[in-house]
PDB file of C-alpha atoms and ligand atoms in Angstrom:
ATOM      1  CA  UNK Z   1      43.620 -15.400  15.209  1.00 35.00           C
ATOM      2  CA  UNK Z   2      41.200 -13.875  17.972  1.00 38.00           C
ATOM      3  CA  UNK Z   3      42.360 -11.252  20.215  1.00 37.00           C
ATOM      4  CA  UNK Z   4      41.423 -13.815  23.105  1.00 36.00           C
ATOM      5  CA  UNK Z   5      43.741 -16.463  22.047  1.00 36.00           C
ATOM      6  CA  UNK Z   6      47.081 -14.941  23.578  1.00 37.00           C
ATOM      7  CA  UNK Z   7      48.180 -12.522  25.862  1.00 37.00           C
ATOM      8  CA  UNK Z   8      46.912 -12.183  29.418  1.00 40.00           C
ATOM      9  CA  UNK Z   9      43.623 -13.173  29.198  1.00 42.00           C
ATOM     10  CA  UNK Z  10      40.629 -10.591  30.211  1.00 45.00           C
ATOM     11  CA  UNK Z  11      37.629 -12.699  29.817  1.00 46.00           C
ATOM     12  CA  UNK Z  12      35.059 -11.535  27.927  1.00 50.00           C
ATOM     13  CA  UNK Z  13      36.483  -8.894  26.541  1.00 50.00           C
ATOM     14  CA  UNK Z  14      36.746  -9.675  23.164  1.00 50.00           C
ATOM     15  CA  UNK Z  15      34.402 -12.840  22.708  1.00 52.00           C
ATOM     16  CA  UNK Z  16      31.541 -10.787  20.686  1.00 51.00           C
ATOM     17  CA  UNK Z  17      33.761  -9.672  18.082  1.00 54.00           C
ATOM     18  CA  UNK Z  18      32.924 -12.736  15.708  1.00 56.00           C
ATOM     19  CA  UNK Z  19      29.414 -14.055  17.037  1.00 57.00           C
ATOM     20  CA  UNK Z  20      25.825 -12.339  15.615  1.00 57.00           C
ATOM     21  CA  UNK Z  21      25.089  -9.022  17.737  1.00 62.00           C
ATOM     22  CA  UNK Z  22      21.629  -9.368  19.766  1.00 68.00           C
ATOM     23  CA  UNK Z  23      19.190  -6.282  17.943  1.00 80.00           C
ATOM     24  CA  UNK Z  24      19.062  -3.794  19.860  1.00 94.00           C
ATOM     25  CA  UNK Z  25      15.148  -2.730  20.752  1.00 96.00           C
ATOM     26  CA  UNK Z  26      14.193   0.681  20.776  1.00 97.00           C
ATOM     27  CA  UNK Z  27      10.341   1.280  22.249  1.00 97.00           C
ATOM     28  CA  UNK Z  28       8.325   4.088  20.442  1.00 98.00           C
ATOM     29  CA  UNK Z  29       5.220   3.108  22.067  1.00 98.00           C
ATOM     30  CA  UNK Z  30       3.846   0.370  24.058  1.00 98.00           C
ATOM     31  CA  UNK Z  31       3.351  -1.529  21.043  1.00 98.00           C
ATOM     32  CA  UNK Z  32       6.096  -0.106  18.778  1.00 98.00           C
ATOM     33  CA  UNK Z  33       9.711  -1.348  18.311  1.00 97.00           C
ATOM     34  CA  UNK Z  34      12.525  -0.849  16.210  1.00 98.00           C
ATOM     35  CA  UNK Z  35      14.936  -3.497  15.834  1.00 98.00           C
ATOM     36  CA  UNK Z  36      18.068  -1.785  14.603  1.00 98.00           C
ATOM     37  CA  UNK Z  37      19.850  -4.024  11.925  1.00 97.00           C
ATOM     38  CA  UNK Z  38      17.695  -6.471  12.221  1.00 97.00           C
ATOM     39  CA  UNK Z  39      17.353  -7.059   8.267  1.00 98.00           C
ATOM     40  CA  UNK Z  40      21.601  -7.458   8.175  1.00 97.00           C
ATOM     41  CA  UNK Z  41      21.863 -10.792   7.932  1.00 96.00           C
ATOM     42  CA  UNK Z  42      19.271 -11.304   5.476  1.00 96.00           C
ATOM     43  CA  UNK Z  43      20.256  -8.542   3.470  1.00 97.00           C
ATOM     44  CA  UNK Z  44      21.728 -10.866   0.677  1.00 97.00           C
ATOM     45  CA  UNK Z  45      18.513 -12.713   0.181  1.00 98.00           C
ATOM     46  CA  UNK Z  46      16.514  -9.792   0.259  1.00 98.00           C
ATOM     47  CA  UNK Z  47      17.802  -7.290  -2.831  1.00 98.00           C
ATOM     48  CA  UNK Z  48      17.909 -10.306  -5.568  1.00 98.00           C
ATOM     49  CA  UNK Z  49      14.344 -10.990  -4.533  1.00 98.00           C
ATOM     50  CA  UNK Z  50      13.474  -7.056  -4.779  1.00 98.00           C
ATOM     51  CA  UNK Z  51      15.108  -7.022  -7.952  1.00 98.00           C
ATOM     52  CA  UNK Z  52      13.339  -9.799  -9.481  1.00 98.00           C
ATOM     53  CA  UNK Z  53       9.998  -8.201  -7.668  1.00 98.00           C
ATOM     54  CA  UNK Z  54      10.982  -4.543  -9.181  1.00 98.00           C
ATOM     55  CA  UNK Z  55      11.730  -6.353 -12.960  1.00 98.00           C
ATOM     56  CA  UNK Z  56       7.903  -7.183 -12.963  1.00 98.00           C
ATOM     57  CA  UNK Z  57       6.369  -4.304 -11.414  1.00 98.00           C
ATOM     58  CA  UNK Z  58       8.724  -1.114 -11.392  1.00 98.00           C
ATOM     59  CA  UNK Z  59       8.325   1.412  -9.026  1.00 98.00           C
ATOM     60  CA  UNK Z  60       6.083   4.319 -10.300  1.00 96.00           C
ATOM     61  CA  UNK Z  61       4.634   7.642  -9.250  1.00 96.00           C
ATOM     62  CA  UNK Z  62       0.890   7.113  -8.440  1.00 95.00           C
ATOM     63  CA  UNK Z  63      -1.941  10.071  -8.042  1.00 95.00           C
ATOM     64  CA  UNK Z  64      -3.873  10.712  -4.583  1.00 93.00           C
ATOM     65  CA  UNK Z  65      -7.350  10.787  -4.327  1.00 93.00           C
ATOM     66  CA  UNK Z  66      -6.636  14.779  -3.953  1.00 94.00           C
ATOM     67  CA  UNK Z  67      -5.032  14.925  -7.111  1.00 95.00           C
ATOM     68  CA  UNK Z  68      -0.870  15.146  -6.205  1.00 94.00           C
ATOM     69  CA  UNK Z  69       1.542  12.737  -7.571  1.00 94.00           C
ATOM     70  CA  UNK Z  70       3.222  11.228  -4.885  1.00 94.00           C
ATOM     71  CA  UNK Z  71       6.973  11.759  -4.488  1.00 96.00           C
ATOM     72  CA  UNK Z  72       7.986   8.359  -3.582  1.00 97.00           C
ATOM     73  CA  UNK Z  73       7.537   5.820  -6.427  1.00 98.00           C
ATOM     74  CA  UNK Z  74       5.500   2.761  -5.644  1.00 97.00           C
ATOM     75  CA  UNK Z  75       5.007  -1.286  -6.515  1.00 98.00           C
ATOM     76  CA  UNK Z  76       3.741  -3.772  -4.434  1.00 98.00           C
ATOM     77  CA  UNK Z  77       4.101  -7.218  -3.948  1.00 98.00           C
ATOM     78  CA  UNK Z  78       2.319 -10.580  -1.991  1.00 98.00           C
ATOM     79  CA  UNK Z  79      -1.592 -11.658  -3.124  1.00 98.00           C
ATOM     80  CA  UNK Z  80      -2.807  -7.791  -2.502  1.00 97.00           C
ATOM     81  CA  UNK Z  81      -1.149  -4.116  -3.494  1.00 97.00           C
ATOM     82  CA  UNK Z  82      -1.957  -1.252  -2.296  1.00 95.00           C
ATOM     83  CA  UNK Z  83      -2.746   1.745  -5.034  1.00 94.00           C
ATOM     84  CA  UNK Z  84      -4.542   5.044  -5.322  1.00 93.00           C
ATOM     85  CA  UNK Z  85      -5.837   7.666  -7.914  1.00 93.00           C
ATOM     86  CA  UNK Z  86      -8.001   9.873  -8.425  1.00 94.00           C
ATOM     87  CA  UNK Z  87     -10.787   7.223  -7.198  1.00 93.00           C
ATOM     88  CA  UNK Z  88      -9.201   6.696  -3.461  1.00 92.00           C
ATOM     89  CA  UNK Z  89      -7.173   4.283  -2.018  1.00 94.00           C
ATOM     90  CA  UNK Z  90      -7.586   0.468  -1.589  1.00 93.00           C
ATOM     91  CA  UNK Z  91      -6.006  -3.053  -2.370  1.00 96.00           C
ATOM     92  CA  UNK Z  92      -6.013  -4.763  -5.499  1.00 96.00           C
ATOM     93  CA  UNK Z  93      -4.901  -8.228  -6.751  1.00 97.00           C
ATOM     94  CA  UNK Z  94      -4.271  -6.929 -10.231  1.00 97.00           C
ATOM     95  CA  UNK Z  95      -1.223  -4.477 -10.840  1.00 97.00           C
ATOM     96  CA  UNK Z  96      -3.338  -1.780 -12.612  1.00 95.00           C
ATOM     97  CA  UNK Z  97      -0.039  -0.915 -14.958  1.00 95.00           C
ATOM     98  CA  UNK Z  98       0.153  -4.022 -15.837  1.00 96.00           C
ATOM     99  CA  UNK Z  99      -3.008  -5.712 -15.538  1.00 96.00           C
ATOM    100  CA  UNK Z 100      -1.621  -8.832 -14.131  1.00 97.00           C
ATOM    101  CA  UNK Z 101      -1.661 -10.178 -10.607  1.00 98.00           C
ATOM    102  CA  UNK Z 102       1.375  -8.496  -8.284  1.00 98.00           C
ATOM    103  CA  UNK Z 103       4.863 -10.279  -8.412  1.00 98.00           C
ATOM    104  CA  UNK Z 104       4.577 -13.115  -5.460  1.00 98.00           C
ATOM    105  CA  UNK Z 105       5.841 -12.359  -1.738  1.00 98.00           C
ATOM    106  CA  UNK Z 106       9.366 -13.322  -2.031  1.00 98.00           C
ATOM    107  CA  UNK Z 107      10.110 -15.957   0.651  1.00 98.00           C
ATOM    108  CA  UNK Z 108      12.942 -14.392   2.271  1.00 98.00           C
ATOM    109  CA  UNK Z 109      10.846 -11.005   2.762  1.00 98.00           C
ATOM    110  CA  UNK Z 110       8.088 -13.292   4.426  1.00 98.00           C
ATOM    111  CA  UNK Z 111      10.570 -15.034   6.824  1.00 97.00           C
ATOM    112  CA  UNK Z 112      11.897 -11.849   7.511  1.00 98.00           C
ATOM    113  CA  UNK Z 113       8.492 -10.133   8.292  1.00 98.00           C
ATOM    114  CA  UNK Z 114       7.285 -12.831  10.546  1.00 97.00           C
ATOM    115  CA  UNK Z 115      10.552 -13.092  12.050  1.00 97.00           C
ATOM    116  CA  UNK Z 116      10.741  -9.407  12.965  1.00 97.00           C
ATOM    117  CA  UNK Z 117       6.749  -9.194  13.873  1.00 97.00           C
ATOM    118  CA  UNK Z 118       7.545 -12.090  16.521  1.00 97.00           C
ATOM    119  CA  UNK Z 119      10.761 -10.601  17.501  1.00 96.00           C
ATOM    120  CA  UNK Z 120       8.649  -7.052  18.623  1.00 97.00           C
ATOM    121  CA  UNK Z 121       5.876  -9.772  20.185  1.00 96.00           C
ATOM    122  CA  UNK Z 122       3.574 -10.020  17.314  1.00 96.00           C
ATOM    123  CA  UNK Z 123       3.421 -14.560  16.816  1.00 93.00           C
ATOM    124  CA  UNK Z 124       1.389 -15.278  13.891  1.00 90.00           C
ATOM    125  CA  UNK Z 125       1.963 -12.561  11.484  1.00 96.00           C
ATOM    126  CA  UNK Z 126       1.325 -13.602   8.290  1.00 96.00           C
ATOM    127  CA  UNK Z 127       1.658 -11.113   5.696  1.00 97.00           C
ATOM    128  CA  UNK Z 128      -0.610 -10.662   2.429  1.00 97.00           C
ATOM    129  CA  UNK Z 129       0.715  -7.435   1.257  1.00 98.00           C
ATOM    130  CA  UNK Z 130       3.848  -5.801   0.672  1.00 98.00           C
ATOM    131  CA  UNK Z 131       4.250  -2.361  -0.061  1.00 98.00           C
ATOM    132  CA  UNK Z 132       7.497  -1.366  -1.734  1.00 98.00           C
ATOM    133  CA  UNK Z 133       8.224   2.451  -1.613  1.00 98.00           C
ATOM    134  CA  UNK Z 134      11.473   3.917  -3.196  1.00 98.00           C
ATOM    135  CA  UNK Z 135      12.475   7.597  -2.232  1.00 98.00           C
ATOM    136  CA  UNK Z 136      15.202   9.599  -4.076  1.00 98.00           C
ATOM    137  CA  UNK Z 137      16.460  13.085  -2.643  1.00 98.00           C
ATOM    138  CA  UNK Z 138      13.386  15.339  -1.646  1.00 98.00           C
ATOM    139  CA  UNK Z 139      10.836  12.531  -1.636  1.00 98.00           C
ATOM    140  CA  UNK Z 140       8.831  12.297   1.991  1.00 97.00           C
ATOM    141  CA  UNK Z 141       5.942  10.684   3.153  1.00 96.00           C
ATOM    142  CA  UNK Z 142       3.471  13.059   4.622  1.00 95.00           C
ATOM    143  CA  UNK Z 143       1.826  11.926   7.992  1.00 97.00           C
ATOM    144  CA  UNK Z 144      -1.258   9.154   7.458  1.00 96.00           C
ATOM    145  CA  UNK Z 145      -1.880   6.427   9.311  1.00 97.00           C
ATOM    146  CA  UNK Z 146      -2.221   2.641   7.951  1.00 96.00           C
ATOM    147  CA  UNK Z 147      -5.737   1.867   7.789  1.00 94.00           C
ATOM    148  CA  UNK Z 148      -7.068   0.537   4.958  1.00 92.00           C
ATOM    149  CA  UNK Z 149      -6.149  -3.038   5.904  1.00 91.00           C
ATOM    150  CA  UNK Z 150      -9.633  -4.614   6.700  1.00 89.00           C
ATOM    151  CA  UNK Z 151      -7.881  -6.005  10.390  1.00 89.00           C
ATOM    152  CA  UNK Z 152      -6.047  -3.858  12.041  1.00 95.00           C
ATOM    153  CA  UNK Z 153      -5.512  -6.654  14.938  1.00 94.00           C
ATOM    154  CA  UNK Z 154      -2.075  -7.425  12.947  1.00 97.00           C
ATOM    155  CA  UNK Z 155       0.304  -4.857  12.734  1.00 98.00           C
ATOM    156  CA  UNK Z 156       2.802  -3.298  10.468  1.00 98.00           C
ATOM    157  CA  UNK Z 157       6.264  -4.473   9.844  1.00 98.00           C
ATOM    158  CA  UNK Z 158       8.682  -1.553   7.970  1.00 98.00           C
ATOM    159  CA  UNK Z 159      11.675  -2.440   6.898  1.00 98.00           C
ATOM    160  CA  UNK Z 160      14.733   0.266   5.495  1.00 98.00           C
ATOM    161  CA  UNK Z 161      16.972  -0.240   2.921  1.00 98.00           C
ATOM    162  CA  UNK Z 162      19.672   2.286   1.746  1.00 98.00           C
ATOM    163  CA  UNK Z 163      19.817   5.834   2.339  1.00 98.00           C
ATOM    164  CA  UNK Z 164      19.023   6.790   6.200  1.00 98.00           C
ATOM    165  CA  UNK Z 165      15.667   8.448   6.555  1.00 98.00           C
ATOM    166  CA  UNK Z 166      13.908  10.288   9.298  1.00 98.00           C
ATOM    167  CA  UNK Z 167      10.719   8.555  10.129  1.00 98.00           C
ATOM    168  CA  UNK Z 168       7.997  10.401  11.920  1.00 98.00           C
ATOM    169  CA  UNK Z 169       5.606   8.711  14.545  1.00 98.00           C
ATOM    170  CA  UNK Z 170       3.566  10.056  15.765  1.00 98.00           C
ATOM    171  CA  UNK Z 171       0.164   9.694  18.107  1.00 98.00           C
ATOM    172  CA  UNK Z 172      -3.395   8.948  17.708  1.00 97.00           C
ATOM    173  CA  UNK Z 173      -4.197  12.242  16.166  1.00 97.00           C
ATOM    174  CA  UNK Z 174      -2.163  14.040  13.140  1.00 96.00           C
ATOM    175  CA  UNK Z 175      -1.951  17.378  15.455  1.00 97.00           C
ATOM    176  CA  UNK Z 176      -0.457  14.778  17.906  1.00 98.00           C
ATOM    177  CA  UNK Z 177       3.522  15.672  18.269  1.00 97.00           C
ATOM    178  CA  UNK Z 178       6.057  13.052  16.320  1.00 97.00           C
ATOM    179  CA  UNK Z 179       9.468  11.533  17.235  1.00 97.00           C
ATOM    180  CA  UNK Z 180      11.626  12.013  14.679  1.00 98.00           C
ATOM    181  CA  UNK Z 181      13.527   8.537  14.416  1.00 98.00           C
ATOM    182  CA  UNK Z 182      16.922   7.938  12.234  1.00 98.00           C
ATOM    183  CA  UNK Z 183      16.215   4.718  10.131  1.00 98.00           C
ATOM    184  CA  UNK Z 184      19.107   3.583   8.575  1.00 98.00           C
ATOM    185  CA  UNK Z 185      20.026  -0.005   5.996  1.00 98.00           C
ATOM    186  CA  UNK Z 186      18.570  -3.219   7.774  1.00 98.00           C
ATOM    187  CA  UNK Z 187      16.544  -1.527  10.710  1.00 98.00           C
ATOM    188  CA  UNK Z 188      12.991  -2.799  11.023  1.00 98.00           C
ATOM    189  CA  UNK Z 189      10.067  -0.897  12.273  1.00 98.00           C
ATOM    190  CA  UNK Z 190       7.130  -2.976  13.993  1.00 98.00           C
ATOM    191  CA  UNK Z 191       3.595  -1.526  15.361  1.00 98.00           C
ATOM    192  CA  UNK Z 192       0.826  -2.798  16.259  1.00 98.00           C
ATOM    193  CA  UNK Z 193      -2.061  -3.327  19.298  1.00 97.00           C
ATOM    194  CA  UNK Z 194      -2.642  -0.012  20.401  1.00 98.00           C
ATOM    195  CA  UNK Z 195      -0.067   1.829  18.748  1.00 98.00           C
ATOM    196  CA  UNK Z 196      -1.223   0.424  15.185  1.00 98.00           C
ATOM    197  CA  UNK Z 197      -2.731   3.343  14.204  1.00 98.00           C
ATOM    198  CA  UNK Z 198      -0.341   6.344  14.936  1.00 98.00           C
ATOM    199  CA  UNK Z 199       0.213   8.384  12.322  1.00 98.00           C
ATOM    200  CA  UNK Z 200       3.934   8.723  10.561  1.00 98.00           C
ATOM    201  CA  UNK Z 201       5.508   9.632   7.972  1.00 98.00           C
ATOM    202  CA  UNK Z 202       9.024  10.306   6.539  1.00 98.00           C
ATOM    203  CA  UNK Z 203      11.218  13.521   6.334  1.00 98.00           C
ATOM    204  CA  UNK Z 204      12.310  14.679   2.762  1.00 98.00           C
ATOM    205  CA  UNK Z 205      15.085  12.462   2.135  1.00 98.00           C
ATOM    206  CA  UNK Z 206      18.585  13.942   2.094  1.00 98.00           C
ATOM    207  CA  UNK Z 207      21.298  13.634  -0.705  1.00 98.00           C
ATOM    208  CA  UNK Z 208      23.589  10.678  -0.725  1.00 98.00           C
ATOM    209  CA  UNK Z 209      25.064   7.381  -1.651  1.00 98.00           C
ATOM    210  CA  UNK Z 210      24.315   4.402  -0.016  1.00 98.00           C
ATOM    211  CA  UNK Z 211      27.296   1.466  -0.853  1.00 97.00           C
ATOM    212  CA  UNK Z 212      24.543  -1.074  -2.403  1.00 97.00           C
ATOM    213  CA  UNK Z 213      21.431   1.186  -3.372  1.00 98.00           C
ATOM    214  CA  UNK Z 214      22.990   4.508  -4.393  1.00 98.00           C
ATOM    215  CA  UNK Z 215      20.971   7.502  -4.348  1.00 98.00           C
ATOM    216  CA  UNK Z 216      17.803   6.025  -3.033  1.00 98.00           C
ATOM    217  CA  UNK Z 217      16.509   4.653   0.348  1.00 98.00           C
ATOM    218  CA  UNK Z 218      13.856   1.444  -0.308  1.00 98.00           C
ATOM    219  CA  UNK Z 219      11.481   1.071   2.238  1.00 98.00           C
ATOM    220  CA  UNK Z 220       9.120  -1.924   2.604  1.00 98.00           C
ATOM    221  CA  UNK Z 221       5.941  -2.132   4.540  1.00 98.00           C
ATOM    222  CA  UNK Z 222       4.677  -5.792   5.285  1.00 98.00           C
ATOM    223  CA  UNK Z 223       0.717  -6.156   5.838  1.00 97.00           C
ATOM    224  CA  UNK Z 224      -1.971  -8.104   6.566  1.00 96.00           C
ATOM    225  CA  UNK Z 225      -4.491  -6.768   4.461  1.00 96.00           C
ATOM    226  CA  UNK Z 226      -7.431  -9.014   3.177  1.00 94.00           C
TER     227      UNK Z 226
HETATM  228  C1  SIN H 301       4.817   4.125   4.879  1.00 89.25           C
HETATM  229  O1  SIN H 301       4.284   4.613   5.844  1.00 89.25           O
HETATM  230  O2  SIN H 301       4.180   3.513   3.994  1.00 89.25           O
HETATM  231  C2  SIN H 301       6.303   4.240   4.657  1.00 89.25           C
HETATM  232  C3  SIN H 301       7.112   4.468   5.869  1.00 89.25           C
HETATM  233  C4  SIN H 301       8.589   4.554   5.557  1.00 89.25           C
HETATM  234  O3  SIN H 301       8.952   4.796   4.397  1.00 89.25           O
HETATM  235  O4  SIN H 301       9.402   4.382   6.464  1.00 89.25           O
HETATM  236 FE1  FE2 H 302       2.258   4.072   6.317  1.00 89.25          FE
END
């Protein structure tokens, strides 16, 4: 039974309980939004489809150009991934571990991409790429920006799963100062037009256990690459 059904009636008070919450829309920029929870409802499409991704390309610890093995692990999905070594950084269409062609784009991470790229006011996303990072305790992301998509006129849709994290974004130069933003399970990060190419980067994660990832926090980064 609702709360609303009986007793004096206040209206309104109690009508959201059982009807989808708006996201709410944080601005980081002119062009920068997060959507907090927007991912929720989709969240029991999504983590089969990463599984099934994840089962044909794990996650794994790839070299920079500079020589360091990164501390998040990495796999990609969609017609393009995104690798480095010791050679630099670019796309590929072949999973160099496994010499095959990336796992497709899951549907349900594409419908949630383009949703969420419209939602900030990106219409006609269409994603190519998707970047899967996984970060246990310790891992970060050092500040970079995006930019070796070959348009940057779409822009890049982030999505967090497990563990909270604190993302950095920052401006149009690295010595530029950063907001340090809580992501937590189901937010989605969007930037693009002007603001797509701050630099950011993530905090080293902190210890914990998330109720459906455990000790990790999954992020994915949805491009538009080739
Ligand atoms: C990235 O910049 O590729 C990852 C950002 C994040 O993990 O939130
Ligand atoms: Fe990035």
């Amino acid at each position: 039974m609702r709360c609303s059904d009986s007793g004096p009636a206040t209206p309104g008070l109690f009508d959201d309980l059982d009807v989808p919450q708006p996201t709410r829309v944080e601005n980081l920029g002119p062009q920068s939004r997060v959507l907090r929870g927007f991912a929720l409802p989709w969240i029991e499409r999504l983590l089969p489809a990463l599984e099934t991704v994840l089962a044909e390309a794990p996650f794994r610890h790839m070299v920079t150009p500079g020589g360091f093995t990164m501390s998040v692990g990495l796999s990609s999905c969609g017609q393009l991934g995104w690798t480095t070594d010791r050679s630099g950084y670019r796309y590929s269409r072949i999973d160099p571990q496994s010499r095959q062609p990336w796992p497709p784009m899951p549907e349900a991470f594409r419908q949630l991409a383009e949703a969420a790229a419209q939602a900030a006011g990106f219409s006609a996303f269409t994603p190519d790429a998707c970047l899967i990072n996984c970060y246990r305790p310790g891992a970060k992301m050092s500040l970079h920006q995006d930019k070796n998509e070959r348009d940057y006129s779409a822009p890049i849709v982030s999505l967090s799963l497990g563990l909270p994290a604190l993302f950095l974004f920052g401006g149009q130069q690295r010595s530029d100062k950063s907001q340090r933003v809580p992501l937590l399970h189901g937010d989605v990060v969007v930037w693009g037009g002007v603001d797509r190419l701050r630099y950011h980067g993530v905090l080293p994660l902190k210890d914990g256990e998330h109720s459906l990832l455990g000790q990790q926090r999954i992020n994915l980064t949805f491009r538009q690459a080739g």
